[in-house]
Amino acid sequence: MPKYISGIFLDFDNVFSSLFKQSKDAAKEFATDPARWLGAFQGMRGSEVEDTSHNFVIRRCYLNPVGRVGNSQPYSTYRQSFVRDGWEVIDTPPLTNQGKTSADTHIVMDVLDSVAHYPHVDEYVIMAADADYTPLIIRLRKHMKTTVVYAAMETSVAYRAACDSIIDERSMLEILEQDDKVIAETSAGIPSDQPTAEKVADAIDRYFAESEKGHRANVATLGHILSKQFPGIADGWIGHSSLSQLLKKVCRLQVENTENRTLAWKE
């Protein structure tokens, strides 16, 4: 069983607001019971096919004490939930009239400090869906650290490609919406690489959203992107006879063979 000594760095405002857009109840569950989802993370799998174990020796939550989203409670309401479960909570109040905080800068500095001072930590989990963290992930890769990032629906392709594996927001929502009995009976944690039709469609939609209008992609390139995000997807293409059929049926792409290449595009 692969075992990781891990550090988790949570940009609370970023993740809570992203979850809030999908489900207010799930966002509240995330904020009030961090032990629930962190317990699932302890058995999460990235590119591994066997069970894994993650020991979170660093747990840091960066929280704007006066922030809130929509009709939610102020973020300060949830501070004690993380303190109770053994997290270090760092206040990052707004520094400008527009509400900009220093959470991202704090996270970058603290992660790099951890690399220097805690060499036994071999995995870094960045709980933030902001592509601004891409240079940090690349720097961690140079230090031979395993990296995991939180990936919301709109998280960029470049950010996902830089890390070793992701915690997909859809999987996070599944954990938060499960009842306690199901969680107690589940030992596999969050399968961050588990492919579903919705996740595959999201990944391909994101790729084309970040490409030039009218872009035609090599089908092999799309296959590489999917295989990196969902290891093992090529074994059956989630019930389709080929990658091309998956792209046609699930992702609603046009696929055409031309000049010894197979291209796919959105109409």
Coordinates of C-alpha atoms in Angstrom, one line a residue:
M1 CA 0.0 0.0 0.0
P2 CA 1.5 3.4 -1.0
K3 CA 1.8 5.6 2.0
Y4 CA 2.2 9.4 1.8
I5 CA 3.3 12.0 4.4
S6 CA 1.1 14.8 3.3
G7 CA 0.4 18.5 3.8
I8 CA -2.9 20.1 3.0
F9 CA -3.3 23.8 2.4
L10 CA -6.9 25.0 2.1
D11 CA -8.0 28.3 0.6
F12 CA -11.3 28.3 2.4
D13 CA -12.9 31.2 0.6
N14 CA -12.0 29.7 -2.8
V15 CA -13.4 26.2 -2.2
F16 CA -16.4 27.2 -0.1
S17 CA -17.6 29.7 -2.8
S18 CA -17.1 27.2 -5.6
L19 CA -19.1 24.5 -3.7
F20 CA -21.8 27.1 -2.8
K21 CA -22.5 27.6 -6.5
Q22 CA -23.2 23.9 -6.8
S23 CA -25.0 23.1 -3.5
K24 CA -25.5 25.3 -0.5
D25 CA -26.0 22.3 1.7
A26 CA -22.8 20.7 0.5
A27 CA -20.9 23.9 1.1
K28 CA -22.2 24.1 4.7
E29 CA -21.3 20.4 5.3
F30 CA -17.8 21.1 4.0
A31 CA -17.4 24.0 6.4
T32 CA -18.9 22.5 9.5
D33 CA -17.5 19.0 9.4
P34 CA -13.9 19.0 7.9
A35 CA -13.2 15.6 9.5
R36 CA -15.8 14.1 7.3
W37 CA -14.1 14.8 4.0
L38 CA -10.5 14.8 5.3
G39 CA -11.2 11.2 6.4
A40 CA -12.1 10.4 2.8
F41 CA -8.9 12.0 1.6
Q42 CA -6.8 9.7 3.7
G43 CA -7.7 6.8 1.3
M44 CA -7.8 8.8 -1.9
R45 CA -6.3 7.4 -5.1
G46 CA -4.7 9.4 -7.8
S47 CA -2.8 7.4 -10.5
E48 CA -2.5 4.4 -8.1
V49 CA -4.6 1.3 -8.8
E50 CA -4.3 0.0 -5.2
D51 CA -5.4 1.4 -1.9
T52 CA -3.3 4.3 -0.5
S53 CA -2.8 5.9 2.9
H54 CA -2.3 9.7 3.4
N55 CA -1.1 11.0 6.8
F56 CA -1.8 14.7 6.9
V57 CA 0.9 16.0 9.2
I58 CA 0.3 19.6 8.0
R59 CA -3.2 21.0 8.0
R60 CA -3.6 24.7 7.3
C61 CA -6.8 26.6 6.6
Y62 CA -6.6 30.2 5.3
L63 CA -9.8 32.0 6.0
N64 CA -11.2 35.5 5.6
P65 CA -12.9 36.2 9.0
V66 CA -15.3 38.8 7.5
G67 CA -16.0 37.1 4.2
R68 CA -19.2 35.5 3.1
V69 CA -20.9 34.5 -0.1
G70 CA -24.5 35.0 -1.0
N71 CA -26.8 34.4 2.0
S72 CA -24.2 32.1 3.8
Q73 CA -23.0 32.7 7.3
P74 CA -19.8 34.7 7.7
Y75 CA -16.8 32.6 7.2
S76 CA -15.7 33.3 10.8
T77 CA -18.7 31.1 11.8
Y78 CA -16.8 28.0 10.6
R79 CA -13.4 28.8 12.1
Q80 CA -14.0 26.7 15.2
S81 CA -14.9 23.6 13.1
F82 CA -11.4 23.5 11.8
V83 CA -9.7 24.4 15.1
R84 CA -11.7 21.5 16.7
D85 CA -10.4 19.1 14.1
G86 CA -6.7 19.9 14.5
W87 CA -6.2 22.5 11.8
E88 CA -4.1 25.6 12.0
V89 CA -6.4 28.5 10.9
I90 CA -4.7 31.6 9.5
D91 CA -6.8 34.7 9.2
T92 CA -6.5 36.4 5.9
P93 CA -8.7 39.5 6.1
P94 CA -9.3 41.7 3.0
L95 CA -6.5 44.2 2.2
T96 CA -8.3 46.3 -0.3
N97 CA -11.8 47.8 -0.7
Q98 CA -12.5 45.2 -3.4
G99 CA -12.1 42.4 -0.8
K100 CA -8.8 41.0 -2.0
T101 CA -7.0 38.9 0.6
S102 CA -3.5 37.6 0.9
A103 CA -4.5 33.9 1.1
D104 CA -2.7 32.9 -2.1
T105 CA 0.5 34.6 -1.1
H106 CA 0.4 33.0 2.4
I107 CA -0.1 29.6 0.8
V108 CA 2.8 29.9 -1.6
M109 CA 5.2 31.1 1.1
D110 CA 4.1 28.4 3.6
V111 CA 4.3 25.6 1.0
L112 CA 7.8 26.7 0.0
D113 CA 8.8 27.0 3.7
S114 CA 7.5 23.5 4.3
V115 CA 9.6 22.1 1.4
A116 CA 12.7 23.6 3.0
H117 CA 12.0 22.7 6.7
Y118 CA 10.0 19.4 6.4
P119 CA 11.7 17.3 3.8
H120 CA 9.8 14.2 5.0
V121 CA 6.6 15.7 3.6
D122 CA 6.4 14.1 0.1
E123 CA 2.8 15.1 -1.0
Y124 CA 1.2 18.5 -1.1
V125 CA -2.5 18.9 -1.5
I126 CA -3.5 22.4 -2.6
M127 CA -7.2 23.0 -1.9
A128 CA -7.8 25.8 -4.3
A129 CA -9.2 25.8 -7.8
D130 CA -7.3 29.0 -8.9
A131 CA -4.9 28.6 -11.8
D132 CA -2.6 31.2 -10.2
Y133 CA -1.2 28.3 -8.2
T134 CA 0.2 26.6 -11.4
P135 CA 3.7 28.0 -10.9
L136 CA 3.7 26.7 -7.3
I137 CA 2.7 23.2 -8.5
I138 CA 5.5 23.3 -11.2
R139 CA 8.0 24.3 -8.5
L140 CA 6.9 21.4 -6.3
R141 CA 7.4 19.0 -9.2
K142 CA 11.0 20.2 -9.5
H143 CA 11.4 19.3 -5.9
M144 CA 10.1 15.8 -6.6
K145 CA 7.0 16.3 -4.5
T146 CA 3.7 14.6 -5.4
T147 CA 1.0 17.2 -6.0
V148 CA -2.8 17.1 -5.7
V149 CA -5.1 20.1 -6.5
Y150 CA -8.7 20.7 -6.0
A151 CA -10.4 21.0 -9.4
A152 CA -13.7 22.9 -9.7
M153 CA -15.8 22.7 -12.9
E154 CA -14.1 25.6 -14.5
T155 CA -10.5 24.8 -13.4
S156 CA -8.0 25.4 -16.2
V157 CA -6.5 22.6 -18.3
A158 CA -2.9 24.0 -17.5
Y159 CA -3.5 23.8 -13.8
R160 CA -4.8 20.2 -14.0
A161 CA -1.9 19.2 -16.3
A162 CA 0.8 20.5 -13.9
C163 CA -0.2 18.3 -11.0
D164 CA 0.0 14.6 -10.4
S165 CA -3.7 14.1 -9.6
I166 CA -6.8 16.1 -8.8
I167 CA -9.7 16.1 -6.3
D168 CA -12.6 16.6 -8.6
E169 CA -15.4 18.8 -7.4
R170 CA -18.0 16.3 -8.5
S171 CA -16.4 13.6 -6.3
M172 CA -16.2 16.1 -3.4
L173 CA -19.9 16.8 -3.7
E174 CA -20.6 13.0 -3.7
I175 CA -18.7 12.7 -0.4
L176 CA -20.5 15.7 1.2
E177 CA -23.9 14.5 0.1
Q178 CA -23.5 10.9 1.3
D179 CA -25.0 9.9 4.7
D180 CA -22.8 8.9 7.5
K181 CA -23.6 5.2 7.2
V182 CA -22.4 5.1 3.6
I183 CA -19.2 6.9 4.5
A184 CA -18.5 4.5 7.4
E185 CA -18.9 1.6 5.1
T186 CA -16.6 3.1 2.4
S187 CA -12.9 2.6 2.8
A188 CA -11.6 3.6 -0.7
G189 CA -11.9 7.4 0.0
I190 CA -12.2 9.8 -2.9
P191 CA -11.4 8.1 -6.2
S192 CA -10.1 11.3 -7.8
D193 CA -9.5 9.7 -11.1
Q194 CA -12.8 7.8 -11.4
P195 CA -14.1 8.6 -14.9
T196 CA -17.8 9.3 -15.5
A197 CA -19.5 10.7 -18.6
E198 CA -20.1 14.0 -16.9
K199 CA -16.4 14.4 -15.8
V200 CA -15.1 13.4 -19.3
A201 CA -17.5 15.9 -20.9
D202 CA -16.4 18.6 -18.5
A203 CA -12.7 18.0 -19.3
I204 CA -13.2 18.2 -23.0
D205 CA -15.5 21.2 -22.8
R206 CA -12.8 22.9 -20.7
Y207 CA -10.1 22.1 -23.3
F208 CA -12.1 23.7 -26.1
A209 CA -13.2 26.7 -24.0
E210 CA -9.5 27.5 -23.6
S211 CA -8.7 27.0 -27.3
E212 CA -9.1 29.4 -30.2
K213 CA -12.5 29.5 -31.8
G214 CA -12.8 26.8 -34.5
H215 CA -9.8 24.8 -33.1
R216 CA -9.6 21.3 -34.4
A217 CA -7.8 18.9 -32.0
N218 CA -5.9 15.7 -32.7
V219 CA -8.0 12.9 -31.2
A220 CA -4.7 11.4 -29.9
T221 CA -4.1 14.6 -28.0
L222 CA -7.5 14.5 -26.4
G223 CA -6.9 10.8 -25.5
H224 CA -3.7 11.8 -23.8
I225 CA -5.5 14.5 -21.7
L226 CA -8.2 12.1 -20.6
S227 CA -5.7 9.3 -19.8
K228 CA -3.7 11.7 -17.6
Q229 CA -6.8 12.8 -15.7
F230 CA -8.4 9.4 -15.6
P231 CA -5.8 6.6 -15.6
G232 CA -7.3 3.5 -17.0
I233 CA -10.0 5.2 -19.1
A234 CA -8.6 3.6 -22.2
D235 CA -9.7 0.2 -20.9
G236 CA -13.1 0.4 -22.5
W237 CA -13.6 4.1 -22.8
I238 CA -16.4 4.0 -20.2
G239 CA -18.5 1.7 -22.3
H240 CA -17.7 2.9 -25.8
S241 CA -16.0 1.0 -28.6
S242 CA -13.3 3.6 -29.2
L243 CA -12.1 7.1 -28.2
S244 CA -13.7 8.5 -31.2
Q245 CA -17.1 7.1 -30.3
L246 CA -16.7 8.5 -26.7
L247 CA -15.9 11.9 -28.1
K248 CA -19.0 11.8 -30.4
K249 CA -21.5 10.3 -28.0
V250 CA -20.5 11.9 -24.7
C251 CA -18.7 15.1 -25.7
R252 CA -20.8 15.9 -28.8
L253 CA -17.8 16.5 -31.0
Q254 CA -17.5 16.2 -34.7
V255 CA -14.8 13.6 -35.6
E256 CA -13.2 13.2 -39.0
N257 CA -10.3 11.3 -40.6
T258 CA -8.1 13.5 -42.8
E259 CA -4.6 13.1 -44.1
N260 CA -3.7 10.2 -41.8
R261 CA -5.0 12.2 -38.8
T262 CA -8.2 12.0 -36.8
L263 CA -9.4 15.4 -35.8
A264 CA -12.2 16.4 -33.5
W265 CA -13.9 19.8 -33.0
K266 CA -17.0 21.6 -31.7
E267 CA -19.5 23.0 -34.1

